[in-house]
Coordinates of C-alpha atoms in Angstrom, one line a residue:
X1 CA -32.0 6.8 -9.7
X2 CA -32.9 7.5 -6.4
X3 CA -30.1 6.5 -3.7
X4 CA -29.8 6.6 0.1
X5 CA -26.6 6.1 2.0
X6 CA -26.5 5.2 5.8
X7 CA -23.4 4.7 8.1
X8 CA -21.3 7.9 7.6
X9 CA -21.3 10.0 10.8
X10 CA -20.9 13.3 8.9
X11 CA -20.3 14.4 5.3
X12 CA -18.5 16.5 4.4
X13 CA -15.6 15.3 6.9
X14 CA -12.4 13.8 7.2
X15 CA -13.2 11.9 10.6
X16 CA -12.8 8.6 8.9
X17 CA -12.4 6.6 5.8
X18 CA -15.9 5.9 5.7
X19 CA -16.7 9.6 5.4
X20 CA -14.1 10.2 2.9
X21 CA -15.2 7.1 0.5
X22 CA -19.1 8.1 1.0
X23 CA -18.4 11.6 0.0
X24 CA -16.3 10.7 -3.0
X25 CA -18.9 8.3 -4.2
X26 CA -22.1 10.5 -3.6
X27 CA -20.8 13.5 -5.3
X28 CA -19.8 11.7 -8.4
X29 CA -23.0 10.0 -8.5
X30 CA -24.9 13.4 -8.0
X31 CA -22.8 14.6 -11.0
X32 CA -23.9 11.8 -13.1
X33 CA -27.6 12.9 -12.4
X34 CA -28.4 10.5 -9.8
X35 CA -30.6 11.7 -6.7
X36 CA -28.3 10.8 -3.7
X37 CA -29.4 11.6 0.0
X38 CA -26.8 11.0 2.9
X39 CA -28.3 10.4 6.2
X40 CA -26.0 11.8 8.8
X41 CA -26.2 11.6 12.3
X42 CA -25.2 14.0 15.3
X43 CA -25.0 13.3 18.8
X44 CA -26.9 15.8 20.9
X45 CA -26.0 16.5 24.7
X46 CA -29.7 16.5 25.8
X47 CA -32.9 15.3 25.0
X48 CA -34.7 18.4 24.2
X49 CA -36.7 19.2 21.2
X50 CA -34.3 22.0 19.9
X51 CA -31.1 19.9 20.7
X52 CA -32.4 16.6 19.2
X53 CA -34.4 18.1 16.1
X54 CA -34.7 15.5 13.6
X55 CA -34.6 16.0 9.7
X56 CA -32.4 19.2 9.3
X57 CA -31.8 19.3 5.4
X58 CA -29.3 21.1 3.3
X59 CA -27.2 20.4 -0.2
X60 CA -23.6 19.8 -0.5
X61 CA -22.1 19.5 -4.2
X62 CA -25.5 18.3 -5.5
X63 CA -25.9 15.8 -2.7
X64 CA -28.9 16.0 -0.3
X65 CA -27.7 15.8 3.4
X66 CA -30.3 15.0 5.9
X67 CA -29.1 15.3 9.5
X68 CA -30.6 13.3 12.2
X69 CA -29.6 14.5 15.8
X70 CA -29.4 11.5 18.2
X71 CA -29.4 11.4 21.9
X72 CA -25.7 10.9 23.1
X73 CA -25.9 7.8 25.0
X74 CA -22.8 5.8 25.3
X75 CA -22.9 2.6 23.4
X76 CA -26.6 3.3 22.0
X77 CA -26.1 6.3 19.9
X78 CA -24.6 4.6 17.0
X79 CA -27.5 2.1 16.8
X80 CA -30.1 4.8 17.4
X81 CA -28.7 6.6 14.4
X82 CA -28.8 3.9 12.0
X83 CA -31.9 2.8 13.2
X84 CA -33.4 6.5 12.6
X85 CA -31.8 6.7 9.1
X86 CA -33.2 3.5 8.1
X87 CA -36.8 4.3 9.1
X88 CA -36.6 7.7 7.2
X89 CA -35.0 6.0 4.2
X90 CA -37.6 3.1 3.8
X91 CA -40.3 5.9 3.4
X92 CA -38.3 7.9 0.9
X93 CA -39.1 5.9 -2.1
X94 CA -35.6 5.1 -2.8
X95 CA -34.3 2.7 -5.6
X96 CA -31.4 1.5 -3.7
X97 CA -30.2 2.0 0.0
X98 CA -26.5 1.6 0.6
X99 CA -25.1 0.6 4.0
X100 CA -21.7 1.3 5.0
X101 CA -20.0 -0.6 7.7
X102 CA -21.1 -3.7 9.7
X103 CA -22.9 -2.0 12.6
X104 CA -25.4 0.0 10.3
X105 CA -25.8 -3.1 8.2
X106 CA -27.8 -4.7 11.3
X107 CA -30.7 -2.6 9.9
X108 CA -30.6 -3.9 6.2
X109 CA -33.4 -6.6 7.1
X110 CA -35.8 -3.7 7.2
X111 CA -35.6 -2.4 3.6
X112 CA -35.0 -6.0 2.5
X113 CA -38.4 -7.3 4.0
X114 CA -40.1 -4.2 2.2
X115 CA -38.4 -5.2 -1.1
X116 CA -35.9 -2.2 -1.3
X117 CA -32.6 -3.0 -3.1
X118 CA -29.8 -3.0 -0.4
X119 CA -26.0 -2.8 -0.8
X120 CA -23.6 -3.3 2.2
X121 CA -19.9 -2.2 1.8
X122 CA -17.7 -3.8 4.5
X123 CA -15.1 -1.2 5.2
X124 CA -13.4 -3.5 7.6
X125 CA -14.0 -6.3 10.2
X126 CA -15.0 -3.9 12.8
X127 CA -15.7 -6.5 15.5
X128 CA -12.0 -7.3 15.3
X129 CA -11.1 -3.7 16.7
X130 CA -9.8 -3.5 20.5
X131 CA -11.7 -0.5 21.5
X132 CA -15.0 -2.5 21.4
X133 CA -16.4 -4.3 24.4
X134 CA -18.2 -7.5 24.5
X135 CA -21.7 -6.2 23.7
X136 CA -20.6 -3.7 21.0
X137 CA -18.3 -6.9 19.4
X138 CA -21.4 -9.0 19.4
X139 CA -23.5 -6.3 17.7
X140 CA -21.0 -5.7 15.1
X141 CA -20.7 -9.4 14.2
X142 CA -24.5 -9.6 14.1
X143 CA -24.6 -6.8 11.6
X144 CA -22.1 -8.7 9.5
X145 CA -24.0 -11.7 9.5
X146 CA -27.3 -9.8 8.8
X147 CA -25.6 -8.4 5.9
X148 CA -24.5 -11.9 4.7
X149 CA -28.0 -13.2 4.8
X150 CA -30.1 -10.2 3.7
X151 CA -28.3 -7.7 1.7
X152 CA -28.6 -7.8 -2.3
X153 CA -25.1 -7.3 -2.7
X154 CA -21.9 -7.0 -0.5
X155 CA -18.9 -4.8 -1.5
X156 CA -15.5 -5.8 0.1
X157 CA -12.4 -3.6 -0.3
X158 CA -9.8 -6.1 -0.3
X159 CA -9.1 -9.9 -1.5
X160 CA -8.7 -11.2 2.2
X161 CA -12.2 -9.9 3.2
X162 CA -13.7 -11.4 -0.1
X163 CA -12.2 -14.7 1.2
X164 CA -13.3 -14.3 4.6
X165 CA -17.0 -13.9 3.5
X166 CA -16.8 -16.9 1.3
X167 CA -15.3 -19.0 4.1
X168 CA -17.2 -17.7 7.2
X169 CA -20.8 -17.5 5.3
X170 CA -20.4 -19.2 1.8
X171 CA -21.2 -15.6 0.7
X172 CA -19.9 -14.2 -2.6
X173 CA -19.0 -10.6 -2.6
X174 CA -17.9 -8.0 -5.1
X175 CA -14.4 -6.6 -4.8
X176 CA -14.5 -2.8 -5.3
X177 CA -11.6 -0.8 -3.5
X178 CA -11.3 2.6 -2.3
X179 CA -10.2 5.3 -4.7
X180 CA -7.9 8.1 -4.6
X181 CA -8.2 11.9 -6.1
X182 CA -5.1 13.3 -7.6
X183 CA -3.3 15.3 -4.7
X184 CA -2.2 18.8 -4.2
X185 CA 1.5 18.8 -3.2
X186 CA 2.4 21.8 -1.3
X187 CA 5.6 23.3 0.2
X188 CA 6.2 23.1 3.8
X189 CA 4.7 26.6 4.9
X190 CA 2.3 26.2 7.7
X191 CA 3.6 23.2 9.2
X192 CA 7.2 25.0 9.4
X193 CA 5.6 27.8 11.2
X194 CA 3.3 25.5 13.4
X195 CA 5.8 22.8 14.3
X196 CA 9.1 23.4 12.7
X197 CA 8.7 20.9 10.0
X198 CA 10.9 20.9 6.8
X199 CA 10.7 18.6 4.1
X200 CA 12.2 15.1 4.8
X201 CA 12.8 15.9 8.4
X202 CA 9.9 13.9 9.7
X203 CA 8.2 10.3 9.8
X204 CA 4.6 10.6 9.3
X205 CA 1.7 8.6 11.0
X206 CA -1.8 10.2 9.9
X207 CA -5.0 8.6 10.9
X208 CA -7.3 7.8 13.8
X209 CA -5.9 7.5 17.4
X210 CA -7.0 4.0 18.2
X211 CA -5.3 1.0 19.6
X212 CA -5.5 -1.2 16.5
X213 CA -3.6 1.2 14.4
X214 CA -0.4 -0.2 16.3
X215 CA 0.7 3.4 17.7
X216 CA 2.4 1.8 20.9
X217 CA 4.6 -0.5 18.9
X218 CA 5.3 2.5 16.7
X219 CA 6.4 4.9 19.6
X220 CA 8.3 2.1 21.4
X221 CA 10.4 1.3 18.3
X222 CA 11.1 5.1 17.3
X223 CA 12.3 5.7 20.9
X224 CA 15.2 3.1 20.0
X225 CA 16.0 4.5 16.6
X226 CA 19.1 6.7 16.2
X227 CA 17.8 9.6 14.0
X228 CA 17.3 13.2 14.1
X229 CA 14.3 12.8 12.3
X230 CA 10.9 13.5 14.1
X231 CA 8.0 11.3 14.5
X232 CA 4.6 13.2 13.8
X233 CA 1.5 11.7 14.9
X234 CA -1.4 13.5 13.0
X235 CA -5.1 12.5 14.0
X236 CA -8.0 12.8 16.3
X237 CA -9.5 10.2 18.6
X238 CA -13.0 8.8 18.7
X239 CA -14.1 7.3 22.3
X240 CA -10.3 6.8 22.9
X241 CA -9.2 9.4 24.8
X242 CA -7.7 7.5 27.3
X243 CA -5.5 5.6 24.8
X244 CA -4.5 9.0 23.3
X245 CA -3.2 10.2 26.7
X246 CA -1.3 7.0 27.4
X247 CA 0.5 7.4 24.1
X248 CA 1.3 11.1 24.9
X249 CA 2.7 9.8 28.1
X250 CA 4.8 7.2 26.5
X251 CA 6.4 9.6 24.0
X252 CA 6.7 12.4 26.8
X253 CA 10.6 11.6 27.3
X254 CA 11.5 12.0 23.5
X255 CA 11.3 15.6 22.2
X256 CA 11.2 14.3 18.6
X257 CA 7.8 12.8 19.0
X258 CA 5.0 15.5 18.0
X259 CA 1.3 15.2 18.0
X260 CA -0.6 17.8 16.1
X261 CA -4.1 16.6 16.6
X262 CA -6.7 16.4 13.9
X263 CA -5.6 18.0 10.5
X264 CA -7.2 18.7 7.3
X265 CA -7.0 21.1 4.4
X266 CA -3.7 22.6 3.5
X267 CA -2.0 21.6 6.6
X268 CA -3.0 17.9 5.7
X269 CA -1.7 18.2 2.1
X270 CA 1.6 19.9 3.6
X271 CA 2.1 17.0 5.9
X272 CA 1.7 14.2 3.2
X273 CA 3.9 16.1 0.8
X274 CA 6.9 16.9 2.7
X275 CA 7.4 13.7 5.0
X276 CA 10.5 11.5 4.3
X277 CA 8.4 8.2 5.3
X278 CA 5.1 7.3 6.0
X279 CA 4.3 4.6 8.7
X280 CA 1.1 2.6 9.0
X281 CA 1.7 -0.1 11.7
X282 CA -2.0 -1.2 12.0
X283 CA -3.3 -4.7 13.2
X284 CA -6.8 -4.2 11.5
X285 CA -7.6 -2.5 8.6
X286 CA -10.3 -2.5 5.7
X287 CA -8.6 -0.6 2.9
X288 CA -6.6 2.2 4.3
X289 CA -7.5 5.3 2.5
X290 CA -4.6 7.1 4.3
X291 CA -2.2 4.6 3.0
X292 CA -3.7 5.4 -0.5
X293 CA -3.4 9.1 -0.2
X294 CA 0.4 8.8 1.3
X295 CA 1.5 6.9 -1.7
X296 CA -0.4 9.3 -4.1
X297 CA 1.8 12.1 -2.6
X298 CA 4.8 10.0 -3.5
X299 CA 5.7 8.9 -0.2
X300 CA 7.6 5.9 0.6
X301 CA 5.5 3.8 3.0
X302 CA 6.1 1.3 5.6
X303 CA 3.3 -0.7 6.8
X304 CA 2.6 -4.0 8.9
X305 CA 2.2 -7.0 6.8
X306 CA -1.3 -7.7 7.0
X307 CA -3.0 -8.6 3.9
X308 CA -5.0 -5.3 3.4
X309 CA -1.9 -3.3 3.5
X310 CA 0.2 -5.8 1.6
X311 CA -2.2 -5.5 -1.3
X312 CA -2.2 -1.8 -1.5
X313 CA 1.4 -1.5 -1.2
X314 CA 2.7 -4.1 -3.7
X315 CA 6.4 -3.7 -4.5
X316 CA 6.4 -0.1 -4.1
X317 CA 6.9 0.2 -0.3
X318 CA 8.0 -1.6 2.7
X319 CA 6.3 -4.2 4.9
X320 CA 7.5 -5.2 8.8
X321 CA 5.9 -8.2 10.6
X322 CA 2.4 -7.1 12.4
X323 CA 3.0 -6.6 16.1
X324 CA 6.9 -6.8 16.1
X325 CA 8.2 -3.8 17.7
X326 CA 11.6 -5.1 16.8
X327 CA 11.3 -5.6 13.3
X328 CA 9.4 -2.2 13.1
X329 CA 12.5 -0.6 14.8
X330 CA 15.0 -2.3 12.5
X331 CA 13.2 -1.2 9.4
X332 CA 12.9 2.2 10.5
X333 CA 16.5 2.5 11.5
X334 CA 17.5 1.0 7.9
X335 CA 15.3 3.5 5.8
X336 CA 16.5 6.4 7.9
X337 CA 20.2 5.6 7.2
X338 CA 19.7 4.6 3.6
X339 CA 17.8 7.6 2.0
X340 CA 18.2 6.0 -1.3
X341 CA 15.9 3.0 -0.7
X342 CA 13.4 5.8 0.2
X343 CA 13.8 7.8 -2.9
X344 CA 13.4 4.4 -5.1
X345 CA 9.7 4.3 -3.8
X346 CA 8.5 7.6 -4.1
X347 CA 8.0 8.4 -7.7
X348 CA 6.9 4.6 -8.5
X349 CA 4.4 4.7 -5.8
X350 CA 2.7 7.8 -6.8
X351 CA 2.5 6.6 -10.5
X352 CA 1.5 3.1 -9.2
X353 CA -1.5 4.2 -7.1
X354 CA -3.0 7.1 -9.0
X355 CA -3.0 4.8 -12.1
X356 CA -4.9 1.8 -10.1
X357 CA -7.4 3.5 -8.1
X358 CA -9.7 5.8 -9.6
X359 CA -12.7 7.2 -7.8
X360 CA -14.7 7.8 -11.2
X361 CA -14.1 3.9 -12.2
X362 CA -15.2 2.9 -8.7
X363 CA -18.2 4.8 -8.7
X364 CA -19.3 3.5 -12.0
X365 CA -18.7 0.0 -10.8
X366 CA -20.9 0.9 -7.6
X367 CA -23.9 2.0 -9.8
X368 CA -23.7 -1.2 -11.8
X369 CA -24.8 -3.0 -8.6
X370 CA -27.4 -0.5 -7.8
X371 CA -28.8 -1.1 -11.1
X372 CA -28.2 -5.1 -11.2
X373 CA -31.6 -7.0 -10.8

């Protein structure tokens, strides 16, 4: 089949869960003999012919990458990127166009009207995220509604999302979760040199630095926990620099709290491999790939009790009440004092998640939707 994917900003990249998922699917589809093109888009600072050249092409692991350089206009770049990608794709004679996320899904009406098969993956109810203003929230909700009406198939990542679309739009969806690759576990070498981190001497958060991840509650709770362990907050920010500075200020009074910035490669492997506990205090999620990754490395995980996290973690981790700093503090303190509880989760968590979430199987299930008529 000839397949196009739209919605990711950059592949290869670990900028977000969408980028990780798109790369995993596209590379496997290409290995199976399918012709896959990813329409990435980059923001360019000036409206010049050189800076905004459209259509740069290259290949990555058998996948065709086409970069669309979009003018950097706040609040508009993402819309322009998905529009430009859609216009290019509808002339590309694709058998299927796969949109990722609610914003890009607003464009699904164009290929639908032209008779091109369309699939939309809802990676999360993005309009719920607190970083968006009123106009952006409206547009994301519009994209969701457009997908519900015009997409040939909608993929959701959790039972909660499946029920949401049924209740809200009377639209049946297909549940295909995210997957996980077998991890590469590493000793604490580079993280020791960079930040003085050793195995089991830190609690880890790894993900985007955005308000809906619950990092304010995590920092407030950790400040009150009696432990010598450190709190490592690893990740970059996207349009949320002010929030990043805010939580850095909150943490300034406690030398145990460390910000690493964006991490990848061996450093990411080492952080996952050697943490005492992984904590994801999110208030909004689709299906958190970081949680799947943390469990695959054999981490004991502590998450907010939102359905999207509870569904992944099962009985192989710990939950606290969403938004409750006190419940988070109490649970963190208990797990720091009782390492046997942490150890109980570790081997079970890795076996459970690696045995349940396979990118190879997920790719096959996705291809079945492309081919369905």
